[in-house]
Short mmCIF file of C-alpha atoms and ligand atoms in Angstrom, two decimals:
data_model
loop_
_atom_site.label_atom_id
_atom_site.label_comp_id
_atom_site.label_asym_id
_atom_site.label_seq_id
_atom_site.Cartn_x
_atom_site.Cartn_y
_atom_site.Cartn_z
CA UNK A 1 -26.55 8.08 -11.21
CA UNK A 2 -24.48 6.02 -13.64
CA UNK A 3 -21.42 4.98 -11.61
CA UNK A 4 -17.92 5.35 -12.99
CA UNK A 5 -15.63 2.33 -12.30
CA UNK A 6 -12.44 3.61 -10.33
CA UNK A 7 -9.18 2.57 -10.76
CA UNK A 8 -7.75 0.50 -7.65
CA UNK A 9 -4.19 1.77 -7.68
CA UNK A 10 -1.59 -0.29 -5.78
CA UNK A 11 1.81 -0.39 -4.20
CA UNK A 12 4.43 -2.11 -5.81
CA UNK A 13 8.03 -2.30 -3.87
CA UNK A 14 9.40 -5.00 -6.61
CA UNK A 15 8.81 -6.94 -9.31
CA UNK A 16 7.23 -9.80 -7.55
CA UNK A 17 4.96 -7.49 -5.63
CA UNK A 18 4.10 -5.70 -9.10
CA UNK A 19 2.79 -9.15 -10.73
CA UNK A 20 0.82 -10.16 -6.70
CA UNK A 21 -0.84 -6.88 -6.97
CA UNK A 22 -1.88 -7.55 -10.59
CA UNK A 23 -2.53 -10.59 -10.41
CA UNK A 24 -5.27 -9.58 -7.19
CA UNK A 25 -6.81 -7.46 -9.02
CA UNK A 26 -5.14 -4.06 -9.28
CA UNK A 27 -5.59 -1.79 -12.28
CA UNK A 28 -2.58 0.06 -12.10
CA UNK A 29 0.64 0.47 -9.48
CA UNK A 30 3.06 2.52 -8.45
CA UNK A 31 6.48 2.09 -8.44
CA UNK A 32 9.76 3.54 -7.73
CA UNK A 33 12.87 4.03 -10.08
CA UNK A 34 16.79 4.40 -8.77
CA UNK A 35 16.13 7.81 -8.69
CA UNK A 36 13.75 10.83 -7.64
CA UNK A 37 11.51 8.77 -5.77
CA UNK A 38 10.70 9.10 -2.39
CA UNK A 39 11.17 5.47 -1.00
CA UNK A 40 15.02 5.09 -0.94
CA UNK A 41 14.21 2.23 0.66
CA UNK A 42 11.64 0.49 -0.80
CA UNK A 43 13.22 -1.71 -3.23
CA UNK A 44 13.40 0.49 -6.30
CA UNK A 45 13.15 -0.67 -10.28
CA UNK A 46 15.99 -0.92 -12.43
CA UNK A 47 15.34 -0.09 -16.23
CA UNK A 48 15.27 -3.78 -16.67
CA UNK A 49 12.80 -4.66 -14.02
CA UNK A 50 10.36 -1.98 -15.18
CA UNK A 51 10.52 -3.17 -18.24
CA UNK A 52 9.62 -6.38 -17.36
CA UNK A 53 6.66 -4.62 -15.18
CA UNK A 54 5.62 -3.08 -17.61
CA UNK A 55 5.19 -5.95 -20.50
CA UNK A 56 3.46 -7.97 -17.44
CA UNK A 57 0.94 -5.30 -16.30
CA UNK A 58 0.04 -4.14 -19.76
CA UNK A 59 -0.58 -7.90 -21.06
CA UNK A 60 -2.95 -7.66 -18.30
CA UNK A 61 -4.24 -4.24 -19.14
CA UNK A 62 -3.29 -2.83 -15.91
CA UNK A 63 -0.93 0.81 -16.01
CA UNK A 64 2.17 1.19 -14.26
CA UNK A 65 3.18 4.67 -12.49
CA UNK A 66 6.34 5.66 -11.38
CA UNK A 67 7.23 7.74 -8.40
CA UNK A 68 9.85 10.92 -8.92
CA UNK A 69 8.24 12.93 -6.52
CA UNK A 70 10.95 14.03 -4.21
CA UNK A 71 11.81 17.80 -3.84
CA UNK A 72 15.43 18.38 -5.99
CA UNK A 73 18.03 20.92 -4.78
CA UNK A 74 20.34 22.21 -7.03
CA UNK A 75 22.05 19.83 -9.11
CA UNK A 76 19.38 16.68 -8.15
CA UNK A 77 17.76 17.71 -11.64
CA UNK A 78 20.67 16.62 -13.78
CA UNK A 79 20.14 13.27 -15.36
CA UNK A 80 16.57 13.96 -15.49
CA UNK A 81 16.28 14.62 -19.08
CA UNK A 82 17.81 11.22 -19.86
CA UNK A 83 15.90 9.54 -17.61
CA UNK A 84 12.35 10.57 -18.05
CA UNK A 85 12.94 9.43 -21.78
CA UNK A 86 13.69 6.21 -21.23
CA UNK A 87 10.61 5.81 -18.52
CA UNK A 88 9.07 6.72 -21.64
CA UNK A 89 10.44 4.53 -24.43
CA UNK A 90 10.20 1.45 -21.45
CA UNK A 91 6.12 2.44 -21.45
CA UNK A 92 5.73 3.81 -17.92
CA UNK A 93 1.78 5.00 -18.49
CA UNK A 94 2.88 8.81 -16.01
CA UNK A 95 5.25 9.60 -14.17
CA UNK A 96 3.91 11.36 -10.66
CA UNK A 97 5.62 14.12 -10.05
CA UNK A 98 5.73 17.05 -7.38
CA UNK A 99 9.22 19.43 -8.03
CA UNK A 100 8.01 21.62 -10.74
CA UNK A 101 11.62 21.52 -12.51
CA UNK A 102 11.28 17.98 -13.08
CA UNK A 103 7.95 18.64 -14.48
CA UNK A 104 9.43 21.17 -16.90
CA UNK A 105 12.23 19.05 -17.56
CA UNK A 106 9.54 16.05 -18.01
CA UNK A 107 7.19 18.34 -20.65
CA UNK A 108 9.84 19.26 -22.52
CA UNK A 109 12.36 16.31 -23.08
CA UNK A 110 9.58 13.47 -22.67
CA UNK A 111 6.59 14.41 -24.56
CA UNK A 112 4.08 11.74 -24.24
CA UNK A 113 4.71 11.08 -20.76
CA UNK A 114 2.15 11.80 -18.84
CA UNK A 115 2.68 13.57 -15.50
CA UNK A 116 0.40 12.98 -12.40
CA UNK A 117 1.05 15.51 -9.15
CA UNK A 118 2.31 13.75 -6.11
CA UNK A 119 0.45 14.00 -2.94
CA UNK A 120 3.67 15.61 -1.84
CA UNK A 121 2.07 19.05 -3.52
CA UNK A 122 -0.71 19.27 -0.63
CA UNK A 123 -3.42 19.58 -3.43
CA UNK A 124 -6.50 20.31 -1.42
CA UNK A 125 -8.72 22.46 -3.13
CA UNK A 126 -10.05 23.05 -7.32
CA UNK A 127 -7.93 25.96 -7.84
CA UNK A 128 -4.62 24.08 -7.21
CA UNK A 129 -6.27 21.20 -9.02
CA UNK A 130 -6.86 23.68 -12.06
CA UNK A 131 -3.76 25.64 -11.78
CA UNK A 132 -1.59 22.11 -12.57
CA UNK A 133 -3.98 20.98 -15.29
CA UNK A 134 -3.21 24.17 -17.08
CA UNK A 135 0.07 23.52 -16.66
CA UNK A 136 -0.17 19.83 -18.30
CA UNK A 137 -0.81 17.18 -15.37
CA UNK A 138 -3.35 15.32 -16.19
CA UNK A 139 -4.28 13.66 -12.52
CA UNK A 140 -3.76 14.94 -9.22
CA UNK A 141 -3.22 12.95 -5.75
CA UNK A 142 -4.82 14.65 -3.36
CA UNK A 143 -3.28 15.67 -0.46
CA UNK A 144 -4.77 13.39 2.79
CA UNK A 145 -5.75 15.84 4.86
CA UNK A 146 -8.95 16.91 2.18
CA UNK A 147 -12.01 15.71 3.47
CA UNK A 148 -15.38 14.04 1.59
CA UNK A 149 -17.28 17.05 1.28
CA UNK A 150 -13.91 18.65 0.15
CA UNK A 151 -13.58 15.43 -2.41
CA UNK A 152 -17.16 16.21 -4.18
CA UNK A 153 -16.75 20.16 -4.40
CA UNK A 154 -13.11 19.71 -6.16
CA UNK A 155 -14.99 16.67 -8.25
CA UNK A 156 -17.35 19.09 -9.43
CA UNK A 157 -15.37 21.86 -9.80
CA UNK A 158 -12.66 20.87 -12.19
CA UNK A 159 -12.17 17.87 -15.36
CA UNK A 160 -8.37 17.26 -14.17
CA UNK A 161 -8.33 13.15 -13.26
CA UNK A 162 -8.08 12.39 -8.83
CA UNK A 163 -6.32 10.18 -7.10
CA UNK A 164 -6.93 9.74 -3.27
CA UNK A 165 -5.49 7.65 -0.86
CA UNK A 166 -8.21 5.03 0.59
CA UNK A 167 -5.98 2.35 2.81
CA UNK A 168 -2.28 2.37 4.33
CA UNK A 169 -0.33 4.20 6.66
CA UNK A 170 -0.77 8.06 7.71
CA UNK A 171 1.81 10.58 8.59
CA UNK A 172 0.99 12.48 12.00
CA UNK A 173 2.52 15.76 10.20
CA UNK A 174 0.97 17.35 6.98
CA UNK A 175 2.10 14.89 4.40
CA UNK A 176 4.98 16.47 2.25
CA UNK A 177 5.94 18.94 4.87
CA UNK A 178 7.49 16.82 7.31
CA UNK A 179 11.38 17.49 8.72
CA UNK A 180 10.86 15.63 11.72
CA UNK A 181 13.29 12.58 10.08
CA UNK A 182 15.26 15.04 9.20
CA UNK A 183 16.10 16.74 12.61
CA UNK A 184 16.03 13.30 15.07
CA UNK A 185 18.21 11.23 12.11
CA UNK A 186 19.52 13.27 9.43
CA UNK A 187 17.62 11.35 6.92
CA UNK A 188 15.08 14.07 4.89
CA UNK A 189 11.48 12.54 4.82
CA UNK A 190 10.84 14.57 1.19
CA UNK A 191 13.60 13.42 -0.29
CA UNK A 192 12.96 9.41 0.21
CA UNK A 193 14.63 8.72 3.36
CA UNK A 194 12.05 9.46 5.72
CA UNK A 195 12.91 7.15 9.54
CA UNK A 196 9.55 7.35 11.11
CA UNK A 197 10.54 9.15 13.94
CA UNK A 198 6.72 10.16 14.74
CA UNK A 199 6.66 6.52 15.50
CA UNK A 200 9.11 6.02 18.03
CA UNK A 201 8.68 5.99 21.48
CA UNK A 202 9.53 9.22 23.87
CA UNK A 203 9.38 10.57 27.55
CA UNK A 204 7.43 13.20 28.45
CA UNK A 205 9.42 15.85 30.59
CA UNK A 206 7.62 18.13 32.48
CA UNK A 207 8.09 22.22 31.68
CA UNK A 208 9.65 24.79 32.11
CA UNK A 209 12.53 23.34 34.07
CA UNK A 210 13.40 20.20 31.76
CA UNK A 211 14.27 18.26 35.07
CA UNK A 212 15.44 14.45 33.70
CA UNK A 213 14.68 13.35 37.20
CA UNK A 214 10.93 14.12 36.39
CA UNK A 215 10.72 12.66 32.99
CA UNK A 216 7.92 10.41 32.91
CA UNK A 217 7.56 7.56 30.26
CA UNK A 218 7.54 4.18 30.21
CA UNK A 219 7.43 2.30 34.07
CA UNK A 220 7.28 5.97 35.66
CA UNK A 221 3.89 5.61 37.71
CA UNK A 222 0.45 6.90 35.93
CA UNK A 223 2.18 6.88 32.71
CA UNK A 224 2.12 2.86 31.68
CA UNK A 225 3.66 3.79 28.06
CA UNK A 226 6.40 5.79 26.22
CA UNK A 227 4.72 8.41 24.41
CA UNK A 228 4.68 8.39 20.58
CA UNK A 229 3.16 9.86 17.75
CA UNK A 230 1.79 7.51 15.35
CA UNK A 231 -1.39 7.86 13.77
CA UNK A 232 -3.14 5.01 13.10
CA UNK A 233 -3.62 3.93 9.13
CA UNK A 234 -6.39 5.23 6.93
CA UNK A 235 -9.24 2.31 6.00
CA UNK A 236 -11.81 3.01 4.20
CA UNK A 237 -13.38 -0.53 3.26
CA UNK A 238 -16.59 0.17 5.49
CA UNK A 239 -17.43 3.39 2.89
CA UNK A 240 -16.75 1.87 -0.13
CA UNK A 241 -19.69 3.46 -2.03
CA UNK A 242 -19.03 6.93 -0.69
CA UNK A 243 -15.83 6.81 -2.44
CA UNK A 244 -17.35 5.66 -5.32
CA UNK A 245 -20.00 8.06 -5.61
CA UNK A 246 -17.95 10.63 -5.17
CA UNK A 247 -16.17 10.09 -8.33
CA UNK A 248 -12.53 9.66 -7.56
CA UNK A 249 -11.11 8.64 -10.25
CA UNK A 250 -8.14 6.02 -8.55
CA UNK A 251 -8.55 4.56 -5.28
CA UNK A 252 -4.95 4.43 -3.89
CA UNK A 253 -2.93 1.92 -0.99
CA UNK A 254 -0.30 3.03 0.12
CA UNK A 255 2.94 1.14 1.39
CA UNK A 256 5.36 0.17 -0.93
CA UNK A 257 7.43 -1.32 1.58
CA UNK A 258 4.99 -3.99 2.68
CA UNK A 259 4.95 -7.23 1.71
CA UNK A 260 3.43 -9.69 -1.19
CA UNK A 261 0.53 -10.81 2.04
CA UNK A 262 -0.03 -7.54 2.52
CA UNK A 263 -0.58 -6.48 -0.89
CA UNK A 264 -2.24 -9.22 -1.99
CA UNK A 265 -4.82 -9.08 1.36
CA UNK A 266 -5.54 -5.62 0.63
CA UNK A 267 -6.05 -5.46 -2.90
CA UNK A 268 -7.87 -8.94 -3.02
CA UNK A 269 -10.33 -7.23 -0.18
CA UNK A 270 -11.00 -3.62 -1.66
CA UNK A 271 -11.32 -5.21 -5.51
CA UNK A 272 -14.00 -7.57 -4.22
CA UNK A 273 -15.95 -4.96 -2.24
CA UNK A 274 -15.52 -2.19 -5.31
CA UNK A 275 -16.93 -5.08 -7.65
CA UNK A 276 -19.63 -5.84 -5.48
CA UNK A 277 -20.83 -2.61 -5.20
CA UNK A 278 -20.92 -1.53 -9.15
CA UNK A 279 -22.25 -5.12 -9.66
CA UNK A 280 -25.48 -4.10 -7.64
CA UNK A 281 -25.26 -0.90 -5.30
CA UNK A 282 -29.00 -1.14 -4.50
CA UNK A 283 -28.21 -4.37 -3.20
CA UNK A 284 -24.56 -3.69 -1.68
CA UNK A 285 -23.77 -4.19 1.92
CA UNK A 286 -20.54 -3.95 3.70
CA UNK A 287 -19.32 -7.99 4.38
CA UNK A 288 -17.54 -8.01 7.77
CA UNK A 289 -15.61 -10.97 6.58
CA UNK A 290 -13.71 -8.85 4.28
CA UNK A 291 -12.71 -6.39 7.59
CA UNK A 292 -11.90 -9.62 9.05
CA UNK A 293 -9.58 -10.43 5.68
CA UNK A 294 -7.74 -6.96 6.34
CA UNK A 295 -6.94 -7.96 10.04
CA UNK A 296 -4.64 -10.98 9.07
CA UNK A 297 -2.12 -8.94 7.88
CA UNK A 298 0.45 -6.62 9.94
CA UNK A 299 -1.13 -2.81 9.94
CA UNK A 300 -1.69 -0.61 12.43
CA UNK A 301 -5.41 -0.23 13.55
CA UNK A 302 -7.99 1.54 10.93
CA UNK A 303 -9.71 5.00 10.89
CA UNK A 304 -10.99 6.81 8.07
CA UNK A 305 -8.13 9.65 8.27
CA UNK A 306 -9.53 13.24 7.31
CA UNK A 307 -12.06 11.86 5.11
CA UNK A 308 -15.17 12.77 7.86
CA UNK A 309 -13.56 14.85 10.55
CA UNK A 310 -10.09 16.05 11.93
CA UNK A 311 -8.50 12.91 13.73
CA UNK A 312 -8.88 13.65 17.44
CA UNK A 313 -6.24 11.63 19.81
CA UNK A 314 -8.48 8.58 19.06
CA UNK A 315 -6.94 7.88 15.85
CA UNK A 316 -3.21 7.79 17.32
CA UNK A 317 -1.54 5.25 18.94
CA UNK A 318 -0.42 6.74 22.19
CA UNK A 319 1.47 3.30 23.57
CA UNK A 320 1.03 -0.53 22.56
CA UNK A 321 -1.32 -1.43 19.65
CA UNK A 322 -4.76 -2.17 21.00
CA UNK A 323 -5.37 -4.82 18.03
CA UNK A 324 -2.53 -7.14 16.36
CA UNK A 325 -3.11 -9.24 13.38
CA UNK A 326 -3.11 -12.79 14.03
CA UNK A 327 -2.01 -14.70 11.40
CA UNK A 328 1.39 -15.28 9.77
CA UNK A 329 2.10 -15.63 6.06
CA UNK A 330 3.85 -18.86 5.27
CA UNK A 331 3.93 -19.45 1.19
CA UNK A 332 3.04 -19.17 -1.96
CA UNK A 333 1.66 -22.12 -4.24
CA UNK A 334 3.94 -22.02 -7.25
CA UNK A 335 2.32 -25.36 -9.41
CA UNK A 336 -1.07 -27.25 -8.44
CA UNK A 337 -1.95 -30.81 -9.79
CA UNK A 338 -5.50 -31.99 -9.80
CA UNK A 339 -5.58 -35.36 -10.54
CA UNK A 340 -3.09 -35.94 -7.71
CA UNK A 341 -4.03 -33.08 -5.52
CA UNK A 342 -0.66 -32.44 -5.04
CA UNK A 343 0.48 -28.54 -4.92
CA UNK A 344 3.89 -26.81 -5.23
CA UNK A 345 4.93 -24.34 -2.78
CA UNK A 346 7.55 -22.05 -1.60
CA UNK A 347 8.27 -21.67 1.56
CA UNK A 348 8.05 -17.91 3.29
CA UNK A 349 7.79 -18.77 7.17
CA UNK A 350 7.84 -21.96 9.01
CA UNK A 351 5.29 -24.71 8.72
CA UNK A 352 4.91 -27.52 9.89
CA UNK A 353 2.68 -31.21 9.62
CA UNK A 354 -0.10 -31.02 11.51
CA UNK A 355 -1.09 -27.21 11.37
CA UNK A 356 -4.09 -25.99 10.19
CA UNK A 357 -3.03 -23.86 6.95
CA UNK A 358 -5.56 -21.23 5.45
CA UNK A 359 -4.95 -21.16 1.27
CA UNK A 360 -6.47 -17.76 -0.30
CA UNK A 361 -6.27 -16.39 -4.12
CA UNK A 362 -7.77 -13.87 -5.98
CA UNK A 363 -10.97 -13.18 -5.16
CA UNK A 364 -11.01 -14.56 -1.54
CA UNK A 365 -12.22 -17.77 -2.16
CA UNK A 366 -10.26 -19.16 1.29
CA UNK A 367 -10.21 -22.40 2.65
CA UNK A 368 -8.21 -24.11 5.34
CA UNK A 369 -7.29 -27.48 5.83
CA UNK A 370 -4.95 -29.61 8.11
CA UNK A 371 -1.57 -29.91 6.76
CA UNK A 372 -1.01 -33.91 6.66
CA UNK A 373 1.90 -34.62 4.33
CA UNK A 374 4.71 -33.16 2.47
CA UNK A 375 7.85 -33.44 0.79
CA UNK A 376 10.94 -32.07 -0.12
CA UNK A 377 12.46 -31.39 -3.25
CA UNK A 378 14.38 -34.90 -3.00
CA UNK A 379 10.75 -36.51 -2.68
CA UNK A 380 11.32 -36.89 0.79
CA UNK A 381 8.85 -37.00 3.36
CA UNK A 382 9.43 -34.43 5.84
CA UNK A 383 7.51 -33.32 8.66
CA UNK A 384 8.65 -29.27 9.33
CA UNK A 385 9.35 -26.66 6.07
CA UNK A 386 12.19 -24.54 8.21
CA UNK A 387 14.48 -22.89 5.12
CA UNK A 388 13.00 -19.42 4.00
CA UNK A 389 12.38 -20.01 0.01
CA UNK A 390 11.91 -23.83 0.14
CA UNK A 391 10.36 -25.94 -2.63
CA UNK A 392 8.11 -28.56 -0.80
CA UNK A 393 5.06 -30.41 -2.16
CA UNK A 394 1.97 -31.11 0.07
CA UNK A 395 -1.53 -32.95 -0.39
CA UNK A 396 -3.77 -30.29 -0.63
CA UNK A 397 -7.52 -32.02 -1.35
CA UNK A 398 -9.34 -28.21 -2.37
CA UNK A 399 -8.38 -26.90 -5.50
CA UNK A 400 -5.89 -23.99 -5.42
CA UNK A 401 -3.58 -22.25 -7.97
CA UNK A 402 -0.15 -20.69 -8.53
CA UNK A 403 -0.08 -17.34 -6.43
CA UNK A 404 -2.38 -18.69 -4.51
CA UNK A 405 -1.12 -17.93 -0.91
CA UNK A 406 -1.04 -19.98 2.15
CA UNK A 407 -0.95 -18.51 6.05
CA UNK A 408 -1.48 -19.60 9.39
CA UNK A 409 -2.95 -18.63 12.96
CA UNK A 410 -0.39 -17.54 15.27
S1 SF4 B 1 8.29 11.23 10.51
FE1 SF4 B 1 6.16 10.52 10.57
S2 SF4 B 1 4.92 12.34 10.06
FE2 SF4 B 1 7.04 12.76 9.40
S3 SF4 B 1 7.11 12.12 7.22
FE3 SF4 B 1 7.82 10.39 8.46
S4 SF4 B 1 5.94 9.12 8.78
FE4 SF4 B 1 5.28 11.21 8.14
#
């Protein structure tokens, strides 16, 4: 079977994170404009920034999506016109979309642009799929809740592009139909302002009476933890070629809020396991180092999501996190000198003399070493990096490069 190279589609909260995710190995991201998106939160373009997001990705022949997927009540639509155009002009490759008056407004004021259905549409079967290709999308995110076997009947059973979420966090309610942020904080999950409330932590209170003297929770005894409803986050680095033989046409992480060590983990891990697989599948096997990679950054434990069953109560986190990451990100190497082995690096967390420091880049080629000696940008020796966004210098004796990242243990 001839296997089709998919496209690893990434988050991208800002700039910076837009040119980390790149710059790992992304083919496209997604990002979000200051307005229709779903992420009021997340850090959102300006015109200028997407611009400059644009020139960056496409000089490294990588596409940039933008998010205007949330639902629009009356009135939310006007603007639109004016602003899908410029998207346009600016060189935003589609715009993904899920209200179908902003698609309208989209076909008819922006032609050229491109419109991909959000996962906020619940696509889940080949009729849907068909019914918006007809109507001019040209890709469709799947909804999350479609399963494998559910992937490769659609696959085969309609030309439209797919998108499907492969990595990042899950909602514990059908995606896009989700009020519970709006109810416990007033904030409307479909419209970007979504507060996690399925994450927080609640008592249980026994029925029918609603006694608050029997509420049980946390410290009541039998019950150890508040209750909560958080699922755990979708990972689907151990079935790798699965995904890829199923012909999905973009591999998707979600999580446009995290940061540049989370997006750069992530992608650097799923573009090196994608690679390896096309390189040789007869010879592909699953590296546990690259699980390993995952676990130094923050996330929530890993299950594959709907993709071979219905989540039982095993993939939610009921009480405390049975796994935590253990490292901590601490910079970013911003110049590198080879003759004097001398590297420049900003500061993100504190660091110290002394600690061992793990340096990774694209392609997770990681090394650690000791730190023994830095300086400030006086050229003073110091012994502890404590201000967020300092410039130091350090002796580093392995080769590294700018965006090169450096962590450490916790
Ligand atoms: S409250 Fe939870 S389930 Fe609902 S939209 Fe937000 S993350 Fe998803």
């Amino acid at each position: 079977m001839h296997l089709k190279r998919p496209e690893l589609l990434a988050p991208a909260g800002t700039l910076e994170k837009l040119k980390t995710a790149i710059h790992y190995g992304a083919d496209a991201v997604y990002i979000g404009g200051d307005a229709y998106g779903l992420r009021s939160r997340a850090g959102n373009f300006s015109f200028e920034e997407m611009a400059e997001g644009v020139a960056f990705a496409h000089h490294h022949k990588a596409k940039v999506y933008l998010a205007a997927n949330m639902v629009t009540h009356q009135h939310n639509e006007l603007g639109a016109s004016d602003f899908f155009r410029t998207i346009r002009d600016i060189g935003i490759d589609a715009v993904i979309i899920s209200d179908p008056a902003l698609m309208q407004i989209c076909a008819m004021e922006a032609p050229g642009l491109e419109m991909h259905l959000s996962t906020q549409q619940s696509a889940v079967n080949y009729e849907t799929l068909n019914f918006w290709q007809e109507a001019g999308l040209t890709r469709c995110v799947l909804g999350r809740e479609v399963s494998m076997a559910e992937i490769k009947e659609i696959r085969a059973n309609t030309s439209v592009e797919i998108e499907a979420f492969i990595h990042g966090a899950m909602c514990i309610s059908y995606s896009g139909r989700c009020t519970l942020s709006n109810h416990m904080a007033n904030r409307d999950a479909n419209r970007g302002g979504c507060c996690q409330s399925c994450r927080w932590q609640y008592g249980l209170f026994e029925l029918p009476e609603l006694d608050h003297k029997k509420a049980v929770g946390a410290g009541e005894p039998g019950i150890k933890e508040p209750f909560s409803m958080s699922a755990v986050d979708l990972g689907m680095i151990h079935h790798i070629p699965d995904i890829i033989d199923a012909q999905i046409d973009s591999l998707k992480i979600e999580g446009r809020m995290k940061s540049i060590h989370y997006v750069s983990t992530v992608v650097n891990v799923y573009r090196k396991a994608i690679d390896s697989y096309l390189e040789d599948p007869e010879a592909y096997s699953f590296k546990k180092e690259w699980e390993d990679e995952l676990w130094k950054v923050a996330q929530r434990e890993l299950a594959t999501g709907f993709f071979y069953n219905e989540p039982s109560e095993n993939e939610q986190l009921f009480g405390k996190r049975r796994r935590r990451p253990h490292y901590t990100f601490i910079g970013e190497v911003l110049d590198y000198n080879p003759e004097t082995q001398i590297a420049t690096v900003q500061q993100r967390n504190n660091f110290k003399v002394g600690e061992k420091i793990e340096f990774y880049g694209p392609g997770l080629n990681n090394h650690e070493e000791t730190l023994e000696c830095m300086w400030d940008d006086k050229g003073e020796q110091i012994e502890v990096a404590p201000h967020a966004m300092q410039i130091v210098t350090m002796k580093v004796k392995q080769q590294v490069a700018p965006h090169d990242m450096l962590r450490k243990a916790l």
